[in-house]
Tab-separated table of C-alpha atoms in Angstrom:
chain	number	residue	atom	x	y	z
L	1	VAL	CA	167.584	195.432	143.824
L	2	LEU	CA	166.439	193.942	140.470
L	3	PRO	CA	165.631	190.207	140.493
L	4	VAL	CA	168.222	187.900	138.728
L	5	TYR	CA	166.590	185.882	135.797
L	6	ASP	CA	167.996	182.669	134.389
L	7	TYR	CA	166.769	179.941	131.947
L	8	VAL	CA	166.902	176.162	132.238
L	9	MET	CA	167.168	173.934	129.034
L	10	SER	CA	165.668	170.629	128.041
L	11	THR	CA	165.481	168.619	124.881
L	12	SER	CA	162.775	166.509	123.261
L	13	ALA	CA	164.902	163.483	123.881
L	14	THR	CA	164.058	163.536	127.528
L	15	ASP	CA	161.214	166.120	128.232
L	16	PRO	CA	157.753	165.569	126.582
L	17	TYR	CA	156.930	169.143	127.117
L	18	CYS	CA	159.717	170.182	124.775
L	19	ASN	CA	157.960	170.650	121.688
L	20	THR	CA	156.823	173.623	119.452
L	21	GLY	CA	153.538	174.050	121.248
L	22	PHE	CA	151.618	174.210	118.030
L	23	GLY	CA	149.446	171.451	116.422
L	24	ASP	CA	150.914	168.082	117.497
L	25	GLY	CA	154.225	169.754	118.792
L	26	SER	CA	156.415	168.920	115.831
L	27	TYR	CA	158.428	171.095	113.305
L	28	ILE	CA	156.311	173.950	112.017
L	29	ASP	CA	156.660	173.901	108.111
L	30	LEU	CA	155.166	177.408	107.463
L	31	TYR	CA	155.043	176.993	103.563
L	32	GLY	CA	153.658	173.521	103.965
L	33	ILE	CA	150.961	174.075	106.424
L	34	THR	CA	149.601	177.056	104.716
L	35	GLY	CA	149.682	175.798	101.249
L	36	GLY	CA	152.363	178.216	100.224
L	37	ALA	CA	150.725	181.337	101.754
L	38	ILE	CA	153.678	181.932	104.118
L	39	ALA	CA	156.716	181.797	101.987
L	40	THR	CA	160.148	182.934	102.360
L	41	ASN	CA	160.818	186.668	102.425
L	42	PRO	CA	162.603	188.428	99.717
L	43	GLY	CA	163.806	191.064	101.879
L	44	VAL	CA	165.691	188.551	103.999
L	45	THR	CA	168.866	187.608	102.101
L	46	GLY	CA	172.617	188.053	102.396
L	47	ASP	CA	175.588	187.727	104.713
L	48	THR	CA	176.799	189.306	108.210
L	49	SER	CA	173.285	191.110	108.503
L	50	TYR	CA	170.379	191.285	110.969
L	51	TRP	CA	166.592	191.791	110.531
L	52	THR	CA	163.941	192.600	113.038
L	53	SER	CA	160.239	191.765	113.064
L	54	PHE	CA	157.195	191.230	115.163
L	55	SER	CA	156.971	194.781	116.511
L	56	THR	CA	153.144	194.401	116.477
L	57	ALA	CA	153.060	191.293	118.797
L	58	ASN	CA	153.154	191.348	122.598
L	59	PRO	CA	156.626	192.212	123.981
L	60	VAL	CA	159.060	189.269	124.749
L	61	ASN	CA	160.447	188.967	127.982
L	62	PHE	CA	164.278	188.102	127.845
L	63	TYR	CA	166.365	187.844	131.080
L	64	GLY	CA	163.915	190.390	132.613
L	65	VAL	CA	163.862	193.049	129.973
L	66	GLU	CA	160.908	193.458	127.650
L	67	TYR	CA	161.508	193.825	123.822
L	68	SER	CA	159.016	195.036	121.316
L	69	SER	CA	160.663	193.133	118.513
L	70	VAL	CA	162.886	190.189	117.699
L	71	GLY	CA	166.030	190.376	115.552
L	72	PHE	CA	167.724	187.347	113.671
L	73	THR	CA	170.758	186.826	111.704
L	74	ASP	CA	172.179	184.821	108.731
L	75	ASP	CA	174.446	183.153	111.396
L	76	GLY	CA	171.877	181.174	112.995
L	77	PHE	CA	170.908	183.149	116.092
L	78	ALA	CA	167.940	185.465	117.152
L	79	ILE	CA	168.992	188.631	119.072
L	80	PHE	CA	167.239	191.315	121.161
L	81	ASP	CA	168.054	195.015	120.491
L	82	PRO	CA	170.478	194.164	117.661
L	83	ALA	CA	171.129	197.772	117.135
L	84	THR	CA	173.089	197.698	120.351
L	85	ASN	CA	174.083	194.075	120.652
L	86	TYR	CA	174.956	193.030	117.114
L	87	SER	CA	178.786	193.749	116.652
L	88	GLY	CA	182.132	192.028	116.846
L	89	SER	CA	182.531	189.003	114.631
L	90	PRO	CA	179.118	187.641	114.539
L	91	TRP	CA	180.003	184.898	111.856
L	92	VAL	CA	182.223	183.451	114.510
L	93	PRO	CA	180.390	181.138	117.040
L	94	GLN	CA	181.487	181.864	120.649
L	95	ALA	CA	181.068	179.698	123.698
L	96	VAL	CA	178.275	181.229	125.909
L	97	PRO	CA	178.345	183.001	128.129
L	98	ASP	CA	181.001	185.457	126.689
L	99	ALA	CA	181.202	189.206	127.258
L	100	ASP	CA	182.507	189.976	123.711
L	101	SER	CA	179.608	191.030	121.269
L	102	PRO	CA	177.430	189.898	119.852
L	103	ASN	CA	175.245	189.488	123.137
L	104	ASN	CA	171.581	189.031	124.235
L	105	LEU	CA	170.761	186.256	121.850
L	106	ILE	CA	169.411	182.748	121.423
L	107	ALA	CA	171.784	180.579	119.380
L	108	GLY	CA	169.686	177.896	117.397
L	109	LEU	CA	172.685	176.917	114.991
L	110	TRP	CA	175.300	179.507	115.290
L	111	GLN	CA	177.972	179.146	112.748
L	112	ASP	CA	179.187	181.125	109.611
L	113	MET	CA	176.295	180.790	107.103
L	114	GLU	CA	174.599	183.071	104.577
L	115	ILE	CA	170.995	183.334	103.435
L	116	PHE	CA	170.346	182.786	99.527
L	117	TYR	CA	166.831	183.755	98.879
L	118	ASP	CA	165.128	181.756	96.331
L	119	ALA	CA	161.329	182.200	95.778
L	120	ALA	CA	160.987	179.180	93.241
L	121	LEU	CA	162.546	176.702	95.798
L	122	ASN	CA	161.303	178.576	98.899
L	123	HIS	CA	164.880	178.909	100.214
L	124	GLY	CA	165.396	181.653	102.777
L	125	VAL	CA	163.513	182.884	105.891
L	126	SER	CA	159.715	182.846	106.485
L	127	LEU	CA	158.220	184.766	109.421
L	128	ALA	CA	154.724	184.149	111.074
L	129	THR	CA	152.741	184.904	114.152
L	130	ALA	CA	149.887	182.821	115.725
L	131	GLY	CA	148.020	185.230	117.964
L	132	PRO	CA	149.774	187.914	119.785
L	133	ASP	CA	152.165	185.839	121.831
L	134	MET	CA	153.577	183.348	119.266
L	135	ARG	CA	156.410	184.116	116.597
L	136	VAL	CA	158.076	181.811	114.272
L	137	ILE	CA	161.359	182.478	112.527
L	138	GLU	CA	161.757	179.532	110.113
L	139	PHE	CA	165.352	178.933	107.984
L	140	ASP	CA	164.824	176.970	105.016
L	141	GLU	CA	167.936	175.557	103.233
L	142	ILE	CA	170.428	177.949	104.943
L	143	GLN	CA	173.864	177.378	103.478
L	144	GLU	CA	177.482	178.026	104.802
L	145	TYR	CA	179.000	181.398	103.833
L	146	GLY	CA	179.719	181.368	100.198
L	147	GLY	CA	177.297	178.843	99.395
L	148	SER	CA	177.434	174.931	100.012
L	149	ALA	CA	175.798	171.737	99.182
L	150	GLU	CA	174.926	170.994	102.720
L	151	THR	CA	172.121	173.104	104.070
L	152	TRP	CA	170.018	173.220	107.138
L	153	ASN	CA	166.228	173.787	108.197
L	154	PHE	CA	165.688	175.123	111.685
L	155	GLU	CA	163.497	177.520	113.409
L	156	PHE	CA	162.920	179.699	116.502
L	157	ILE	CA	159.357	179.560	118.072
L	158	ILE	CA	159.369	182.368	120.655
L	159	TYR	CA	156.305	183.137	123.105
L	160	SER	CA	155.738	185.803	125.337
L	161	ARG	CA	156.593	185.255	129.012
L	162	ASP	CA	154.554	182.440	130.721
L	163	ASP	CA	155.865	181.105	134.101
L	164	THR	CA	153.431	177.988	133.949
L	165	PRO	CA	155.409	174.669	134.126
L	166	GLY	CA	155.685	173.034	130.644
L	167	TYR	CA	154.920	176.449	128.716
L	168	TYR	CA	158.547	177.177	127.339
L	169	GLU	CA	159.109	180.646	126.019
L	170	PHE	CA	162.051	179.912	123.663
L	171	ILE	CA	161.999	176.831	121.421
L	172	VAL	CA	164.449	175.784	118.751
L	173	ALA	CA	163.214	173.140	116.177
L	174	TYR	CA	165.222	171.241	113.546
L	175	ASP	CA	164.102	169.659	110.454
L	176	ASP	CA	166.461	167.596	107.833
L	177	LEU	CA	169.410	168.318	109.896
L	178	ASP	CA	172.391	166.198	108.980
L	179	THR	CA	175.996	167.371	109.395
L	180	VAL	CA	177.847	170.464	109.979
L	181	ALA	CA	181.313	171.519	108.830
L	182	GLY	CA	182.841	172.808	111.896
L	183	PRO	CA	182.082	173.956	115.561
L	184	LEU	CA	178.807	175.582	116.459
L	185	THR	CA	176.787	176.896	119.389
L	186	VAL	CA	173.331	176.035	120.642
L	187	GLY	CA	172.354	178.173	123.635
L	188	ILE	CA	171.427	181.330	125.082
L	189	GLU	CA	173.070	184.473	126.632
L	190	ASN	CA	172.140	187.512	128.449
L	191	LEU	CA	172.667	191.308	127.703
L	192	ASP	CA	176.257	191.548	129.026
L	193	GLY	CA	177.445	188.080	128.526
L	194	THR	CA	177.533	187.093	132.213
L	195	GLN	CA	174.748	184.524	132.072
L	196	GLY	CA	174.161	181.680	129.791
L	197	ILE	CA	173.508	178.055	128.958
L	198	ALA	CA	174.187	175.979	126.163
L	199	LEU	CA	173.481	172.532	124.695
L	200	VAL	CA	176.398	172.658	122.220
L	201	ASN	CA	179.064	175.157	123.201
L	202	ASN	CA	181.343	176.111	120.337
L	203	ALA	CA	181.783	172.290	119.505
L	204	ASP	CA	180.871	169.715	117.222
């Protein structure tokens, strides 16, 4: 019988260990801390798409399954094995868990968004690693589908598995986050949508 894996969630409002685990633990501005050396990626732009990265890093263990890469989407969630799990209507945020696709995901700011790459303004998505066990996916000035005056900055920091207390594997950090136009989801869900936990579950 395979073991059953699950996660707990915390926030920095109550948990001092809840931080990015890098430097002073605050939001990681990749462009700023590298003097512009890590900028947004011109290959990451558009709507209703997914991209994958980090295949040279150590595997990520997600609900007991190891993955050699991490996927991410324009609609504010990271996803594992997107070739299998990215389908349905990914622009519509679901309450988690939900058996309907997409599944196997970490929702950082799941709502209907679009990535507009702009090199001059450093708008888009930046990717980085720090050693073989840490990955950063940073979204800079992401807009609603079709474009919007409101924009959002947030990031996923994903570590390889470590069961040491206080060493969290999946962190979502936010910067310059103000308002959103409608319901969204912040949470996590397993491969078949039978397990999950949310901070904001298809709500305001």
